[in-house]
Amino acid sequence: GIFDEVREFPPMAGPPEPIPLEALGAYLFEGDPDAAFSVYESMAAPDRGIIVTTKSPVRVRRRVGPAPLIVWVGGSGEAAEGEGPAAIDFEAGRLAAGFLRERTHPVLYVADLEQLRLLAPFPRVLEFVKGLIDQAAVRGGVLLASVDPKAVPPTELACLRWNFDHVRRVG
């Protein structure tokens, strides 16, 4: 109710502009997650890359190979046992922060932010994402995240955008 008009802008034509390897900050890519992932692939050397995803690591490894570390995020409320996913509100943030501390100038990719909303209430997801942004900044790294803007309510999307240094529409 605070805006007179909301307009949709067409997505960019073609792939997004590359981000310089020495770039810092947090980048939110709205639209095609494959385009956002291609930016991650262009920046992440094997010793710098970390992927945070709701997908099973077995599925992700088929695409990225064995090099990057993968934080598999699952539901909230219970700590994971064994090889299961890390709970978003107990283990996932601590696990990702530990991986970030082990790397010099890490490149962190948070895939499909809209999927995290299925695992926990939005305030918990926002707190998780803000924590990752802060940890990446402390380590002199880059955080890249993808979101489908049509799958997130406008107020939540605005909150996400507010926390990122750069927002780009892709594909």
Protein backbone atom coordinates (compact mmCIF):
# COMPACT_ATOMS: atom_id res chain seq x y z
CA GLY A 1 0.00 0.00 0.00
CA ILE A 2 2.96 2.39 0.09
CA PHE A 3 3.50 2.36 -3.68
CA ASP A 4 1.32 4.00 -6.30
CA GLU A 5 2.33 1.58 -9.01
CA VAL A 6 4.32 -1.65 -9.36
CA ARG A 7 5.82 -2.47 -12.74
CA GLU A 8 7.46 -5.63 -14.01
CA PHE A 9 10.56 -5.09 -16.11
CA PRO A 10 11.52 -7.64 -18.75
CA PRO A 11 14.49 -9.84 -17.91
CA MET A 12 17.90 -9.13 -19.40
CA ALA A 13 18.54 -10.52 -22.84
CA GLY A 14 21.41 -12.98 -22.86
CA PRO A 15 23.71 -14.02 -20.05
CA PRO A 16 24.48 -11.65 -17.19
CA GLU A 17 27.59 -9.54 -17.32
CA PRO A 18 30.49 -11.31 -15.64
CA ILE A 19 31.48 -10.22 -12.18
CA PRO A 20 35.19 -9.44 -11.87
CA LEU A 21 37.04 -12.14 -9.91
CA GLU A 22 38.21 -9.57 -7.38
CA ALA A 23 34.66 -8.31 -6.74
CA LEU A 24 33.31 -8.36 -3.22
CA GLY A 25 29.81 -8.23 -1.86
CA ALA A 26 26.51 -10.03 -2.09
CA TYR A 27 24.73 -10.47 -5.41
CA LEU A 28 21.09 -11.53 -5.79
CA PHE A 29 20.17 -12.93 -9.20
CA GLU A 30 16.46 -12.89 -9.96
CA GLY A 31 15.22 -15.25 -12.62
CA ASP A 32 17.05 -18.13 -14.24
CA PRO A 33 19.06 -20.07 -11.63
CA ASP A 34 21.26 -21.58 -14.38
CA ALA A 35 22.45 -18.11 -15.39
CA ALA A 36 23.27 -17.33 -11.76
CA PHE A 37 25.07 -20.65 -11.42
CA SER A 38 27.17 -19.89 -14.51
CA VAL A 39 28.41 -16.72 -12.79
CA TYR A 40 29.35 -18.85 -9.76
CA GLU A 41 31.22 -21.32 -12.00
CA SER A 42 33.17 -18.49 -13.63
CA MET A 43 34.36 -17.19 -10.24
CA ALA A 44 34.80 -20.22 -8.00
CA ALA A 45 38.13 -21.98 -8.11
CA PRO A 46 38.04 -25.47 -6.52
CA ASP A 47 39.61 -24.18 -3.31
CA ARG A 48 37.19 -21.21 -3.01
CA GLY A 49 33.75 -22.55 -3.90
CA ILE A 50 30.93 -23.42 -1.52
CA ILE A 51 27.36 -24.23 -2.53
CA VAL A 52 24.36 -23.96 -0.18
CA THR A 53 21.36 -25.86 -1.53
CA THR A 54 18.22 -27.75 -0.59
CA LYS A 55 19.06 -30.42 -3.17
CA SER A 56 20.84 -33.63 -2.28
CA PRO A 57 24.63 -33.38 -2.73
CA VAL A 58 24.49 -36.45 -4.98
CA ARG A 59 22.31 -34.52 -7.42
CA VAL A 60 24.46 -31.40 -7.23
CA ARG A 61 27.73 -33.31 -7.72
CA ARG A 62 26.51 -34.60 -11.08
CA ARG A 63 26.63 -31.03 -12.31
CA VAL A 64 29.60 -29.52 -10.46
CA GLY A 65 31.93 -32.47 -9.93
CA PRO A 66 33.77 -33.25 -6.70
CA ALA A 67 35.51 -29.91 -6.09
CA PRO A 68 33.23 -27.48 -4.20
CA LEU A 69 31.97 -28.01 -0.69
CA ILE A 70 28.21 -28.44 -0.45
CA VAL A 71 26.02 -27.46 2.49
CA TRP A 72 22.78 -29.43 2.21
CA VAL A 73 20.03 -27.51 4.00
CA GLY A 74 17.00 -29.38 5.30
CA GLY A 75 14.09 -28.65 7.57
CA SER A 76 14.07 -26.74 10.79
CA GLY A 77 13.67 -27.71 14.40
CA GLU A 78 15.76 -30.87 14.63
CA ALA A 79 19.46 -31.49 14.32
CA ALA A 80 20.38 -33.83 11.45
CA GLU A 81 21.70 -37.29 12.14
CA GLY A 82 24.49 -38.77 10.02
CA GLU A 83 24.40 -37.98 6.33
CA GLY A 84 21.12 -36.06 6.26
CA PRO A 85 20.62 -32.38 5.56
CA ALA A 86 21.60 -29.73 8.11
CA ALA A 87 18.70 -27.99 9.83
CA ILE A 88 18.44 -24.38 8.71
CA ASP A 89 18.00 -23.08 12.24
CA PHE A 90 20.58 -25.24 14.03
CA GLU A 91 23.38 -26.53 11.87
CA ALA A 92 23.36 -25.08 8.36
CA GLY A 93 24.56 -21.58 9.27
CA ARG A 94 27.29 -22.88 11.57
CA LEU A 95 28.42 -25.42 8.97
CA ALA A 96 28.54 -22.84 6.16
CA ALA A 97 30.37 -20.33 8.40
CA GLY A 98 32.95 -23.00 9.21
CA PHE A 99 33.51 -23.68 5.51
CA LEU A 100 33.83 -19.95 4.85
CA ARG A 101 36.47 -19.57 7.58
CA GLU A 102 38.56 -22.32 5.96
CA ARG A 103 38.83 -20.43 2.67
CA THR A 104 40.59 -17.32 1.48
CA HIS A 105 38.24 -15.07 -0.52
CA PRO A 106 35.45 -17.68 -0.70
CA VAL A 107 32.77 -17.71 -3.37
CA LEU A 108 29.49 -18.85 -1.87
CA TYR A 109 26.48 -19.73 -4.00
CA VAL A 110 23.07 -20.00 -2.32
CA ALA A 111 20.80 -21.77 -4.77
CA ASP A 112 17.07 -21.12 -5.03
CA LEU A 113 16.25 -18.93 -2.04
CA GLU A 114 12.56 -19.60 -2.63
CA GLN A 115 13.15 -23.25 -1.70
CA LEU A 116 14.51 -22.25 1.72
CA ARG A 117 11.12 -20.68 2.44
CA LEU A 118 9.60 -24.17 2.30
CA LEU A 119 11.84 -25.30 5.16
CA ALA A 120 11.39 -22.51 7.69
CA PRO A 121 9.43 -19.32 8.28
CA PHE A 122 10.67 -16.34 6.29
CA PRO A 123 12.23 -14.51 9.30
CA ARG A 124 14.41 -17.58 9.93
CA VAL A 125 15.41 -17.75 6.25
CA LEU A 126 16.22 -14.03 6.23
CA GLU A 127 18.35 -14.41 9.36
CA PHE A 128 20.18 -17.36 7.75
CA VAL A 129 20.88 -15.42 4.54
CA LYS A 130 22.01 -12.29 6.42
CA GLY A 131 24.40 -14.43 8.47
CA LEU A 132 25.92 -15.90 5.30
CA ILE A 133 26.29 -12.43 3.75
CA ASP A 134 28.09 -11.20 6.88
CA GLN A 135 30.39 -14.24 7.06
CA ALA A 136 31.33 -13.93 3.37
CA ALA A 137 32.09 -10.22 3.85
CA VAL A 138 34.30 -10.90 6.89
CA ARG A 139 36.34 -13.41 4.84
CA GLY A 140 36.68 -11.03 1.87
CA GLY A 141 34.49 -13.21 -0.28
CA VAL A 142 31.54 -13.03 -2.60
CA LEU A 143 28.04 -14.37 -2.01
CA LEU A 144 25.88 -15.15 -5.02
CA ALA A 145 22.25 -16.17 -4.60
CA SER A 146 19.45 -17.02 -6.97
CA VAL A 147 15.72 -16.51 -6.46
CA ASP A 148 12.62 -16.90 -8.58
CA PRO A 149 10.87 -13.58 -7.95
CA LYS A 150 7.49 -15.04 -8.93
CA ALA A 151 7.75 -17.67 -6.15
CA VAL A 152 8.31 -15.17 -3.34
CA PRO A 153 5.74 -12.69 -2.00
CA PRO A 154 6.66 -9.09 -2.92
CA THR A 155 7.28 -7.99 0.68
CA GLU A 156 9.66 -10.89 1.29
CA LEU A 157 11.43 -10.25 -2.00
CA ALA A 158 11.88 -6.60 -1.00
CA CYS A 159 13.40 -7.70 2.33
CA LEU A 160 15.82 -9.99 0.52
CA ARG A 161 16.79 -7.28 -1.98
CA TRP A 162 17.49 -4.84 0.85
CA ASN A 163 20.20 -7.10 2.28
CA PHE A 164 22.14 -7.63 -0.95
CA ASP A 165 24.70 -5.19 -2.34
CA HIS A 166 23.68 -5.87 -5.95
CA VAL A 167 20.45 -7.17 -7.50
CA ARG A 168 20.44 -8.38 -11.11
CA ARG A 169 17.71 -9.84 -13.28
CA VAL A 170 18.84 -12.80 -15.36
CA GLY A 171 17.47 -14.89 -18.14
